[in-house]
Coordinates of C-alpha atoms in Angstrom, one line a residue:
Chain A
M1 CA 2.7 44.1 16.9
S2 CA 1.1 42.6 13.7
A3 CA 3.6 43.8 11.1
T4 CA 6.6 42.5 12.9
S5 CA 5.0 39.3 13.9
V6 CA 4.0 38.7 10.2
I7 CA 7.7 39.0 9.2
E8 CA 8.7 37.0 11.9
E9 CA 6.4 34.3 11.2
T10 CA 6.9 34.4 7.3
A11 CA 10.7 34.3 7.8
D12 CA 10.1 31.2 9.8
V13 CA 7.9 29.1 7.5
V14 CA 9.8 29.9 4.4
P15 CA 12.8 27.5 4.9
T16 CA 15.0 28.7 2.1
P17 CA 17.1 32.0 2.8
G18 CA 19.6 31.4 0.1
A19 CA 17.7 30.2 -2.8
R20 CA 15.6 32.2 -5.3
K21 CA 12.5 30.5 -5.0
P22 CA 11.2 29.3 -1.6
G23 CA 11.7 25.8 -2.5
F24 CA 9.1 23.6 -0.8
S25 CA 6.7 26.0 -0.1
P26 CA 5.8 28.4 -2.8
R27 CA 2.2 27.6 -2.2
R28 CA 2.2 29.2 1.3
K29 CA 3.6 32.6 0.1
A30 CA 1.0 32.8 -2.3
S31 CA -2.2 31.8 -0.2
R32 CA -1.2 33.0 3.3
S33 CA -2.6 36.1 4.6
Y34 CA -3.3 36.8 8.0
G35 CA -6.9 37.8 8.4
E36 CA -8.5 39.2 11.4
G37 CA -10.3 37.0 13.6
R38 CA -7.5 34.6 13.7
R39 CA -5.9 36.2 16.3
A40 CA -4.9 33.8 19.4
G41 CA -7.0 34.1 22.5
W42 CA -6.0 33.5 25.9
L43 CA -7.4 29.7 25.6
T44 CA -5.2 29.0 22.6
Y45 CA -2.1 30.1 24.9
A46 CA -3.5 27.8 27.7
V47 CA -3.5 25.0 25.6
L48 CA -0.4 25.3 24.2
G49 CA 1.3 26.3 27.5
L50 CA -0.2 22.7 28.7
V51 CA 1.2 21.0 25.8
I52 CA 4.7 22.4 26.6
V53 CA 4.7 21.5 30.2
I54 CA 3.7 17.9 29.2
S55 CA 6.6 18.1 26.5
A56 CA 9.2 19.3 29.1
F57 CA 7.9 17.2 32.0
P58 CA 9.8 13.9 31.6
F59 CA 13.2 15.8 31.2
Y60 CA 12.3 17.7 34.6
W61 CA 11.2 14.7 36.1
S62 CA 14.5 12.8 35.4
I63 CA 16.3 15.6 37.0
V64 CA 14.1 15.1 39.9
V65 CA 14.6 11.6 40.3
G66 CA 18.4 12.0 39.6
S67 CA 18.7 14.4 42.3
W68 CA 17.5 12.2 45.0
T69 CA 18.6 8.7 46.4
N70 CA 16.5 5.7 45.8
Q71 CA 15.1 5.9 49.2
I72 CA 13.2 9.1 48.3
I73 CA 11.7 7.3 45.2
Y74 CA 10.6 4.4 47.3
S75 CA 8.0 6.3 49.0
S76 CA 4.5 7.3 48.3
D77 CA 5.1 10.8 48.6
I78 CA 5.1 13.1 45.6
T79 CA 8.1 14.8 45.3
L80 CA 8.6 17.4 42.5
T81 CA 11.3 19.2 43.9
V82 CA 14.8 19.1 42.7
G83 CA 17.1 17.4 45.7
P84 CA 20.7 17.9 46.6
N85 CA 22.1 14.7 44.8
L86 CA 22.2 15.4 41.1
W87 CA 25.8 15.9 40.9
D88 CA 26.6 12.5 42.6
S89 CA 24.1 10.9 40.2
I90 CA 26.0 12.5 37.2
T91 CA 29.5 11.4 38.6
R92 CA 27.9 7.9 38.9
V93 CA 26.8 7.7 35.4
L94 CA 30.0 9.1 34.2
S95 CA 32.2 6.6 36.2
A96 CA 34.3 4.3 34.6
D97 CA 32.4 1.0 34.7
I98 CA 29.4 2.3 32.7
N99 CA 31.5 3.2 29.6
F100 CA 29.1 6.1 29.2
A101 CA 31.9 8.6 28.1
A102 CA 32.7 5.9 25.5
A103 CA 29.3 5.6 24.2
T104 CA 28.9 9.3 24.0
L105 CA 32.0 9.1 21.6
N106 CA 30.7 6.4 19.8
S107 CA 27.2 8.2 18.9
I108 CA 29.1 11.3 18.0
I109 CA 31.3 9.3 15.4
V110 CA 28.2 7.3 14.2
S111 CA 25.9 10.3 14.0
A112 CA 28.5 12.7 12.4
T113 CA 29.8 10.2 9.8
T114 CA 26.4 9.3 8.8
S115 CA 25.0 12.7 8.5
L116 CA 27.8 14.0 6.5
S117 CA 27.8 11.1 4.2
V118 CA 24.1 11.4 3.8
V119 CA 24.2 14.9 2.8
L120 CA 27.1 14.6 0.4
F121 CA 25.6 11.5 -1.3
S122 CA 22.0 12.7 -1.3
T123 CA 23.1 16.0 -2.9
L124 CA 25.2 14.4 -5.6
A125 CA 22.4 11.9 -6.6
G126 CA 19.7 14.8 -6.0
F127 CA 21.5 17.3 -8.3
S128 CA 21.8 14.5 -10.8
F129 CA 18.2 13.5 -10.8
A130 CA 16.8 17.0 -10.6
K131 CA 18.9 18.7 -13.3
L132 CA 20.9 16.4 -15.3
K133 CA 19.0 14.5 -18.1
F134 CA 20.2 10.7 -18.5
R135 CA 18.3 7.5 -19.6
G136 CA 16.6 5.8 -16.8
A137 CA 16.1 8.6 -14.6
N138 CA 12.7 8.4 -14.0
A139 CA 12.7 4.9 -13.3
L140 CA 15.4 4.8 -11.1
L141 CA 13.9 7.7 -8.9
I142 CA 10.6 6.1 -8.5
A143 CA 12.5 3.0 -7.4
V144 CA 14.2 5.0 -4.6
I145 CA 10.9 6.3 -3.5
A146 CA 9.4 3.0 -3.5
T147 CA 12.0 1.7 -1.2
M148 CA 11.2 4.4 1.5
A149 CA 8.0 2.6 2.4
V150 CA 9.6 -0.5 3.1
P151 CA 10.7 -1.2 6.7
T152 CA 14.3 -1.5 7.5
Q153 CA 13.5 -4.4 9.8
L154 CA 12.8 -6.4 7.0
G155 CA 16.5 -6.5 6.0
I156 CA 17.8 -6.9 9.7
V157 CA 18.6 -10.6 9.4
P158 CA 20.5 -10.6 6.5
L159 CA 22.4 -7.5 7.2
Y160 CA 23.4 -9.3 10.5
L161 CA 24.7 -12.1 8.3
L162 CA 26.6 -9.8 6.1
M163 CA 28.2 -8.0 8.9
G164 CA 29.4 -11.4 10.0
E165 CA 30.9 -12.0 6.5
L166 CA 32.5 -8.9 6.7
D167 CA 33.9 -9.7 10.1
L168 CA 32.2 -6.5 11.5
Q169 CA 29.9 -7.5 14.4
G170 CA 30.5 -5.8 17.3
N171 CA 32.4 -2.9 15.3
L172 CA 31.0 0.6 15.0
L173 CA 31.5 0.4 11.1
A174 CA 28.6 -2.2 11.1
V175 CA 26.4 0.7 12.5
I176 CA 28.0 3.4 10.0
L177 CA 27.9 1.4 6.8
P178 CA 24.4 1.1 6.5
G179 CA 23.6 4.6 7.6
L180 CA 25.9 6.0 4.8
V181 CA 22.9 6.7 2.4
T182 CA 19.2 6.9 2.9
A183 CA 16.6 6.9 0.2
F184 CA 14.8 9.9 2.0
G185 CA 17.8 12.0 1.7
V186 CA 17.8 11.5 -2.2
F187 CA 14.2 12.2 -2.4
W188 CA 14.7 15.0 0.1
M189 CA 17.4 16.9 -2.3
T190 CA 15.9 16.1 -5.5
Q191 CA 12.6 17.7 -4.5
Y192 CA 14.6 20.9 -3.1
L193 CA 17.1 21.2 -6.0
R194 CA 14.4 21.1 -8.6
E195 CA 13.0 24.5 -7.7
G196 CA 15.8 25.9 -5.3
L197 CA 18.4 25.7 -8.1
P198 CA 17.6 27.5 -11.3
D199 CA 18.7 26.1 -14.6
E200 CA 20.2 29.2 -15.8
L201 CA 22.9 29.1 -13.2
I202 CA 24.2 25.6 -14.2
D203 CA 24.1 26.7 -17.9
A204 CA 26.0 29.6 -17.0
A205 CA 28.6 27.6 -15.2
R206 CA 29.0 25.3 -18.0
V207 CA 29.1 28.1 -20.6
D208 CA 32.2 29.3 -18.7
G209 CA 33.7 25.9 -19.3
A210 CA 33.4 24.4 -15.8
S211 CA 33.4 20.5 -15.7
M212 CA 30.5 19.1 -14.2
I213 CA 32.1 18.6 -10.8
K214 CA 32.8 22.0 -10.7
T215 CA 29.5 22.9 -11.5
F216 CA 28.4 20.7 -8.7
W217 CA 30.5 22.0 -6.0
H218 CA 30.5 25.8 -6.9
V219 CA 27.0 26.0 -8.0
A220 CA 24.7 23.5 -6.8
L221 CA 26.3 22.7 -3.5
P222 CA 25.9 26.4 -2.3
A223 CA 22.4 26.5 -3.7
A224 CA 21.4 23.3 -1.8
R225 CA 22.8 24.5 1.8
P226 CA 19.5 25.2 3.6
A227 CA 18.2 21.9 2.5
A228 CA 21.3 20.0 3.1
A229 CA 21.5 21.7 6.7
M230 CA 18.0 20.2 7.5
L231 CA 19.1 16.9 6.2
F232 CA 22.0 16.9 8.2
L233 CA 19.8 17.6 11.5
F234 CA 17.3 14.9 10.7
T235 CA 20.0 12.3 9.9
F236 CA 21.8 13.4 13.2
V237 CA 18.9 13.0 15.4
G238 CA 17.9 9.8 13.6
S239 CA 21.2 8.1 14.0
W240 CA 21.8 9.5 17.8
T241 CA 18.3 8.1 18.6
N242 CA 18.7 4.7 16.5
F243 CA 18.4 1.5 18.8
F244 CA 17.4 -1.8 17.4
W245 CA 20.2 -2.2 14.9
P246 CA 23.0 -0.9 17.1
Y247 CA 21.6 -3.0 19.9
V248 CA 21.6 -6.1 17.4
I249 CA 25.1 -5.7 16.1
L250 CA 26.9 -4.1 19.0
D251 CA 27.6 -5.3 22.4
N252 CA 26.8 -3.5 25.8
R253 CA 30.3 -2.7 26.2
N254 CA 31.0 -0.9 22.9
G255 CA 27.5 0.5 22.2
T256 CA 26.0 4.0 21.3
L257 CA 24.3 5.9 23.9
P258 CA 20.9 4.1 23.4
V259 CA 22.6 0.5 23.5
A260 CA 24.6 1.8 26.8
L261 CA 21.4 3.0 28.5
Q262 CA 19.7 -0.3 27.7
G263 CA 22.9 -2.0 29.5
L264 CA 22.4 0.5 32.4
Q265 CA 18.8 -0.4 32.6
S266 CA 19.3 -4.2 32.8
Q267 CA 22.2 -4.1 35.4
Y268 CA 20.9 -1.3 37.6
Y269 CA 17.3 -1.6 37.4
T270 CA 16.5 -0.5 40.9
D271 CA 18.9 2.5 40.8
F272 CA 16.4 4.9 39.5
P273 CA 18.5 8.1 40.2
L274 CA 21.4 6.5 37.9
I275 CA 19.0 5.4 35.1
L276 CA 17.3 8.3 34.8
T277 CA 20.2 10.7 34.8
G278 CA 21.7 8.6 32.4
A279 CA 18.8 8.9 30.3
L280 CA 18.8 12.6 30.7
L281 CA 22.4 12.9 30.0
S282 CA 22.2 10.9 26.7
T283 CA 19.6 13.4 25.4
L284 CA 21.6 16.4 26.6
P285 CA 23.8 17.0 23.7
L286 CA 20.7 16.8 21.4
L287 CA 18.7 19.2 23.6
I288 CA 21.6 21.4 23.5
M289 CA 21.5 21.5 19.8
F290 CA 18.0 22.0 19.8
V291 CA 18.1 25.1 21.5
F292 CA 20.3 26.6 18.8
V293 CA 18.7 24.9 15.6
G294 CA 15.3 24.0 16.8
K295 CA 13.8 26.6 14.9
Q296 CA 15.4 25.0 11.4
L297 CA 14.1 21.5 12.5
V298 CA 10.9 23.0 12.9
S299 CA 10.7 24.5 9.4
G300 CA 12.2 21.6 8.2
I301 CA 9.4 19.4 9.2
M302 CA 6.8 21.7 8.1
A303 CA 8.6 21.9 4.7
G304 CA 8.9 18.2 4.5
A305 CA 5.2 17.7 4.9
V306 CA 4.3 16.2 1.7
K307 CA 0.8 17.0 0.2
G308 CA 0.0 13.4 -0.3
Chain B
M1 CA 21.1 35.9 -22.6
S2 CA 20.6 33.7 -25.5
S3 CA 24.0 32.1 -24.7
T4 CA 23.0 31.5 -21.2
T5 CA 19.8 29.5 -22.0
A6 CA 21.5 27.6 -24.8
P7 CA 22.5 24.0 -24.3
A8 CA 26.1 24.0 -22.9
E9 CA 27.7 21.9 -25.7
P10 CA 27.1 23.9 -28.7
A11 CA 27.8 27.0 -26.9
S12 CA 31.2 25.8 -25.9
R13 CA 32.0 24.9 -29.4
A14 CA 31.1 28.2 -30.3
R15 CA 33.9 29.6 -28.3
P16 CA 37.2 28.5 -29.7
N17 CA 39.2 30.3 -27.1
N18 CA 37.8 27.9 -24.6
D19 CA 38.6 24.4 -26.1
G20 CA 42.0 23.2 -26.2
G21 CA 41.7 20.8 -29.1
G22 CA 39.9 17.6 -29.7
F23 CA 40.9 15.8 -26.6
R24 CA 39.3 18.4 -24.4
Q25 CA 36.0 18.3 -26.3
T26 CA 35.9 14.6 -26.1
L27 CA 36.5 15.0 -22.5
A28 CA 33.8 17.3 -22.1
K29 CA 31.4 15.3 -23.9
W30 CA 32.1 12.3 -21.8
D31 CA 31.8 14.6 -18.7
F32 CA 28.4 15.5 -19.9
K33 CA 27.2 11.9 -20.4
A34 CA 29.0 10.1 -17.8
S35 CA 28.6 12.5 -14.7
P36 CA 24.9 11.9 -13.9
Y37 CA 25.7 8.2 -13.5
L38 CA 28.8 8.8 -11.6
Y39 CA 26.8 11.0 -9.0
I40 CA 24.0 8.8 -8.4
A41 CA 26.5 5.7 -8.2
P42 CA 27.6 6.1 -4.7
F43 CA 24.1 6.2 -3.5
F44 CA 23.0 3.0 -5.5
I45 CA 26.1 1.3 -4.6
L46 CA 25.9 1.7 -0.8
F47 CA 22.1 1.3 -1.0
G48 CA 22.2 -1.6 -3.0
I49 CA 24.6 -3.6 -0.7
F50 CA 23.2 -2.4 2.6
G51 CA 19.8 -1.6 1.9
L52 CA 18.4 -3.5 -1.2
A53 CA 20.1 -6.7 -1.0
P54 CA 19.2 -7.4 2.5
L55 CA 15.7 -7.0 1.8
I56 CA 15.6 -9.5 -1.0
Y57 CA 17.9 -11.9 0.9
T58 CA 15.6 -12.2 3.6
A59 CA 13.3 -14.3 1.3
W60 CA 16.2 -16.6 1.0
V61 CA 16.8 -16.8 4.6
A62 CA 12.9 -17.2 5.4
V63 CA 12.8 -20.5 3.4
H64 CA 15.8 -22.1 5.1
D65 CA 16.7 -23.6 8.3
W66 CA 19.3 -21.0 9.6
H67 CA 20.8 -20.5 13.0
I68 CA 23.1 -18.0 14.7
I69 CA 25.8 -20.6 15.3
G70 CA 25.4 -23.4 12.5
G71 CA 24.7 -21.0 9.8
Q72 CA 22.7 -21.8 6.6
G73 CA 20.9 -25.2 6.8
D74 CA 18.5 -27.1 4.6
F75 CA 16.0 -25.8 2.4
V76 CA 12.6 -26.0 4.4
G77 CA 10.2 -24.2 2.1
L78 CA 7.4 -22.6 3.9
D79 CA 8.1 -24.4 7.2
N80 CA 9.4 -21.3 9.1
F81 CA 6.2 -19.5 8.3
T82 CA 3.8 -22.3 9.2
A83 CA 5.8 -22.8 12.3
I84 CA 5.4 -19.1 13.3
L85 CA 1.8 -18.8 12.2
G86 CA 1.1 -21.8 14.5
Q87 CA 2.6 -20.3 17.7
A88 CA 0.3 -18.6 20.0
M89 CA 2.8 -16.2 20.9
F90 CA 3.0 -14.8 17.4
W91 CA -0.7 -13.9 17.3
K92 CA -0.3 -12.5 20.7
S93 CA 2.4 -10.2 19.5
V94 CA 0.2 -9.4 16.6
F95 CA -2.6 -8.4 18.7
N96 CA -0.2 -6.5 21.1
T97 CA 1.2 -4.4 18.3
I98 CA -2.2 -3.6 16.8
S99 CA -3.5 -2.9 20.3
I100 CA -0.7 -0.5 21.0
F101 CA -0.9 0.8 17.6
L102 CA -4.4 1.9 17.7
I103 CA -4.1 3.3 21.1
A104 CA -1.0 5.5 20.2
T105 CA -2.4 6.3 16.6
I106 CA -5.9 7.8 17.3
P107 CA -5.5 10.0 20.3
Q108 CA -2.3 11.1 18.7
L109 CA -4.0 12.1 15.5
L110 CA -6.6 14.0 17.2
A111 CA -4.2 15.7 19.6
A112 CA -2.0 16.8 16.8
I113 CA -4.8 18.1 14.8
F114 CA -5.8 20.1 17.8
I115 CA -2.4 21.3 18.4
A116 CA -2.0 22.2 14.9
A117 CA -5.4 24.2 14.9
A118 CA -3.9 26.1 18.0
L119 CA -0.7 26.9 16.3
D120 CA -2.2 27.9 13.2
N121 CA -3.2 31.2 14.8
N122 CA -1.6 34.5 14.7
L123 CA 0.6 33.8 17.6
R124 CA 3.0 36.1 19.6
A125 CA 6.3 34.3 19.5
G126 CA 5.1 31.6 17.3
T127 CA 8.8 30.1 17.0
F128 CA 8.8 29.5 20.6
W129 CA 5.5 27.6 20.7
R130 CA 6.5 25.4 17.6
M131 CA 9.8 24.8 19.4
G132 CA 8.2 23.6 22.4
V133 CA 5.7 21.3 20.7
L134 CA 8.9 19.7 19.0
L135 CA 11.0 19.3 22.0
P136 CA 10.0 15.5 22.7
F137 CA 11.4 14.6 19.3
V138 CA 15.1 14.9 20.1
A139 CA 14.7 12.4 23.1
A140 CA 15.8 9.0 22.0
P141 CA 12.7 6.3 22.3
V142 CA 15.2 4.5 24.8
A143 CA 15.7 7.3 27.1
V144 CA 11.9 8.2 26.8
A145 CA 11.0 4.6 27.6
I146 CA 13.3 4.7 30.8
I147 CA 11.6 7.9 32.0
F148 CA 7.9 6.8 31.4
S149 CA 8.8 3.2 33.0
N150 CA 9.5 5.2 36.0
L151 CA 6.2 7.3 35.8
F152 CA 4.4 4.2 35.4
G153 CA 5.9 2.1 38.1
N154 CA 3.4 -0.3 39.5
E155 CA 4.7 0.7 43.0
F156 CA 6.0 4.2 43.9
G157 CA 5.7 5.3 40.1
L158 CA 4.5 9.1 40.1
I159 CA 1.3 8.2 38.4
N160 CA 0.1 5.6 40.7
N161 CA 1.1 8.0 43.6
I162 CA -1.1 10.6 42.1
L163 CA -4.1 8.2 41.6
Q164 CA -3.8 7.1 45.3
S165 CA -3.5 10.7 46.6
I166 CA -6.9 11.4 45.1
G167 CA -8.2 8.3 46.5
L168 CA -8.2 5.9 43.6
D169 CA -6.8 2.7 43.3
P170 CA -3.3 2.2 41.8
I171 CA -3.0 0.5 38.2
R172 CA -0.8 -2.6 37.5
W173 CA 0.7 -1.0 34.6
T174 CA 2.4 -4.1 33.5
G175 CA -1.0 -5.9 32.8
E176 CA -2.3 -6.8 29.5
L177 CA -3.9 -3.5 28.4
S178 CA -2.6 -1.3 31.0
S179 CA 1.1 -2.0 29.4
H180 CA -0.4 -1.1 26.2
V181 CA -1.6 2.1 27.4
A182 CA 1.9 2.9 28.9
I183 CA 3.7 2.2 25.9
A184 CA 1.4 3.9 23.4
T185 CA 1.9 7.0 25.8
M186 CA 5.6 6.9 25.1
V187 CA 5.2 6.9 21.4
N188 CA 2.6 9.7 21.5
F189 CA 5.0 11.6 23.9
R190 CA 7.5 11.6 21.0
W191 CA 5.6 11.8 17.9
T192 CA 2.5 14.0 18.8
G193 CA 4.3 17.6 18.2
Y194 CA 6.1 16.3 15.2
N195 CA 2.9 15.3 13.4
A196 CA 1.2 18.5 14.8
L197 CA 3.9 20.5 12.8
I198 CA 3.3 18.5 9.6
L199 CA -0.5 19.0 9.8
L200 CA 0.1 22.8 10.6
A201 CA 2.1 23.0 7.4
G202 CA -1.0 21.6 5.5
M203 CA -3.3 24.0 7.2
Q204 CA -1.1 26.9 6.4
A205 CA -1.6 25.8 2.6
I206 CA -5.6 26.1 3.0
P207 CA -6.4 29.3 0.8
R208 CA -7.4 31.8 3.4
D209 CA -10.3 33.1 1.3
L210 CA -12.1 29.9 1.8
Y211 CA -12.4 30.9 5.4
E212 CA -13.1 34.5 4.4
A213 CA -16.0 32.9 2.1
A214 CA -17.1 30.5 5.0
T215 CA -17.5 33.7 7.7
I216 CA -19.6 35.4 4.9
D217 CA -21.9 32.4 4.8
G218 CA -22.0 32.6 8.6
A219 CA -20.0 29.8 9.7
G220 CA -18.4 30.0 13.2
R221 CA -15.1 29.0 14.0
M222 CA -16.0 25.5 14.8
R223 CA -18.0 25.1 11.7
Q224 CA -15.1 26.3 9.8
F225 CA -12.7 23.7 11.4
F226 CA -15.1 20.9 10.5
S227 CA -16.3 22.0 7.1
V228 CA -13.2 23.8 5.8
T229 CA -10.0 22.7 7.5
I230 CA -10.4 18.9 8.1
P231 CA -11.7 18.4 4.3
M232 CA -8.9 20.4 3.0
L233 CA -6.4 18.9 5.0
R234 CA -7.3 15.3 4.0
P235 CA -4.0 14.5 2.1
T236 CA -1.7 15.6 5.0
I237 CA -4.1 13.6 7.2
I238 CA -3.6 10.5 4.9
F239 CA 0.2 11.4 4.8
V240 CA 0.4 11.3 8.5
V241 CA -1.8 8.2 9.2
I242 CA 0.2 6.2 6.7
T243 CA 3.5 7.1 8.1
S244 CA 2.5 6.7 11.7
T245 CA 1.1 3.2 10.6
I246 CA 4.4 2.2 9.3
G247 CA 6.3 3.5 12.5
G248 CA 3.5 2.5 14.7
L249 CA 3.6 -1.3 13.8
Q250 CA 7.3 -1.6 14.3
V251 CA 7.3 -0.5 17.8
F252 CA 10.6 -2.2 19.4
D253 CA 12.4 0.3 21.6
E254 CA 9.6 1.1 24.2
A255 CA 8.5 -2.4 24.3
K256 CA 12.0 -3.6 24.9
M257 CA 12.8 -1.1 27.4
F258 CA 9.5 -1.0 29.6
G259 CA 9.3 -3.3 32.5
G260 CA 13.1 -2.6 33.2
G261 CA 15.7 -5.3 32.9
G262 CA 14.9 -6.9 36.2
G263 CA 12.6 -9.7 36.9
G264 CA 9.0 -9.6 35.6
G265 CA 9.8 -10.2 32.0
G266 CA 11.2 -6.5 31.5
G267 CA 13.2 -7.1 27.9
I268 CA 11.2 -9.8 26.6
G269 CA 7.7 -7.9 26.8
G270 CA 6.4 -9.3 30.0
A271 CA 6.4 -12.6 31.7
D272 CA 3.6 -13.7 29.7
G273 CA 4.3 -11.5 26.8
Q274 CA 1.7 -9.0 27.6
W275 CA 3.5 -6.4 25.5
K276 CA 5.7 -8.3 23.4
T277 CA 5.2 -6.6 19.7
I278 CA 5.8 -8.3 16.6
T279 CA 9.6 -6.7 16.3
L280 CA 10.5 -7.6 19.5
F281 CA 9.3 -11.2 19.0
L282 CA 11.3 -11.1 15.9
W283 CA 14.3 -10.2 17.9
E284 CA 13.8 -12.8 20.3
V285 CA 13.4 -15.6 18.0
G286 CA 16.3 -14.4 16.1
W287 CA 18.8 -13.5 18.5
R288 CA 17.5 -15.4 21.9
Q289 CA 16.5 -18.4 20.3
S290 CA 19.3 -18.2 17.6
N291 CA 16.8 -19.0 14.9
L292 CA 17.3 -16.7 12.1
G293 CA 15.4 -18.5 9.5
R294 CA 12.1 -18.0 11.5
S295 CA 13.1 -14.4 12.4
A296 CA 13.1 -13.6 8.8
A297 CA 9.8 -15.0 8.3
I298 CA 8.5 -12.9 10.9
A299 CA 10.1 -9.9 9.3
W300 CA 7.9 -11.0 6.1
L301 CA 4.9 -11.5 8.1
L302 CA 5.2 -8.1 9.5
F303 CA 5.8 -6.4 6.3
L304 CA 2.5 -7.8 5.1
L305 CA 0.9 -6.7 7.9
I306 CA 2.1 -3.2 7.3
V307 CA 0.9 -3.3 3.7
L308 CA -2.4 -4.6 4.7
I309 CA -3.2 -2.1 7.3
G310 CA -1.5 0.6 5.4
A311 CA -3.8 0.1 2.5
L312 CA -7.0 -0.4 5.0
N313 CA -6.1 3.0 6.5
F314 CA -5.7 4.6 3.2
F315 CA -9.4 3.6 2.1
I316 CA -11.1 4.4 5.4
T317 CA -9.1 7.9 5.5
R318 CA -10.4 8.5 2.2
R319 CA -14.1 7.7 3.0
I320 CA -14.1 9.6 6.2
S321 CA -12.5 12.8 5.1
S322 CA -14.2 12.8 1.7
S323 CA -17.7 12.4 3.1
G324 CA -17.1 15.7 5.3
G325 CA -16.9 18.0 2.2
K326 CA -16.1 18.5 -1.3
R327 CA -12.8 19.6 -2.7

């Protein structure tokens, strides 16, 4: 048991299968050893089991509510079983006058474009900061990191005015444009490429006469793949779940999923099966994604944990 | 080997096959010099326009009369600030925000450390447990808020139904502090597992020989946790506290959605602003009252509050955990 589980665990916490060095977590490899006496007892499993039940319950609860009619909801009985009406609720959510399908498409467009763009531009800038020497590099990188602490809401009023100037209010571009780059992305890729991309590889490419952009494309980008994949996931989840700015700049009829959900709630407040099914359906794409890439997301979060 | 570690430029000069004359060399030189700037340019241009410029411009808007319809008005100096600071509702929103933040952050941090400690064991199917803990992270706060608003319903909400079935009185969740508890629960639901994983990463970086030494000294599991794990975890705890401060003081989604869109003040933080947060107030002043100048002033005040509480947090966390043990 112990041998296989150690391999499983280590593979899980070291997030960089492609790179030479384990990127963010070289310290872990050196210090981690699974001593005896740290094996989990039944109490540990019971606690974690409870945590997972709590984590999953709200999703299950929205299925329960969605599967009954409002009549059942307005009773003081405690109903925890799934009823017969789920399909009806789903078709009602997807029916035309709610624009749920359009909102889903909008969310896909926004999340996909911003994630791709963040990954591309962050990798470019990260490559430059991590591996190329140029005047002012340090000062610029510090400026990037400093802005990470400033809440985005501080700029929301001018951003709204700017979108008015550009005639983009109510347009999906107004949500996409500010999301195209993030300071976090640059910081993340710089950190990764510093250790994950050996200098020798770049020098070798340069000696072979490769131009800088070829070096980036054929050497840096492939080496950055593990960190890029995580950045993509984070950005995707972040823009899928983002609400405040899309709500301010888009209208209910042409919103992303969270905007559509808030419209649903303000219009159909008392129709609990409808709005809870909507809430569940809006999360479903990410839930499905999570089943496939949750492991990467976990190791990404653990790798990103800064030591202070 | 020596050729690979040599700087690129002289190396290519030493290989006449490879250069197509002076032009090519100049080009390579330019490539070498300009590329770094070219690669950071897209980020800085986009970030400058849509990130940095708005941040700076907020200061300009905040000192002007500025309405959604009328646009820029007269310069009014600090009038927007004094007007906001003179409003009882602003101070109520500050109180609500800090109250929700405290109710959310403290239990969340304790639970996250506890969960991280449980995950920091030699578990069967470790990945499964970690993924399960992270599950709530993929749900949008808006969706979470809708589901929890239903659970926290005043009448017929599951939680009140359970309370009544065991003979307790139902709680009016739209009250002053009860609504803060409900909203804090939504925040905790989404972020506890996330923070647990960050803390877990910190725990796994603690050298295991410290535990061996503690065991030899006769320390039990509990003693080890408080005398080794917690003090060694200090940097990670500070990191988690600061990030949850920045996030926790900006709560908007949950407060906006709680109480529904019907009557009873849903959408504006309660009929009496019982759960109106600063950001919700910022939105209300800017986009309901159309007063963007004052909205920008609130944004600045929020920023000041975040800096203040962030700094306070930093010092308190340092104090507490450094007294726990030496590094």
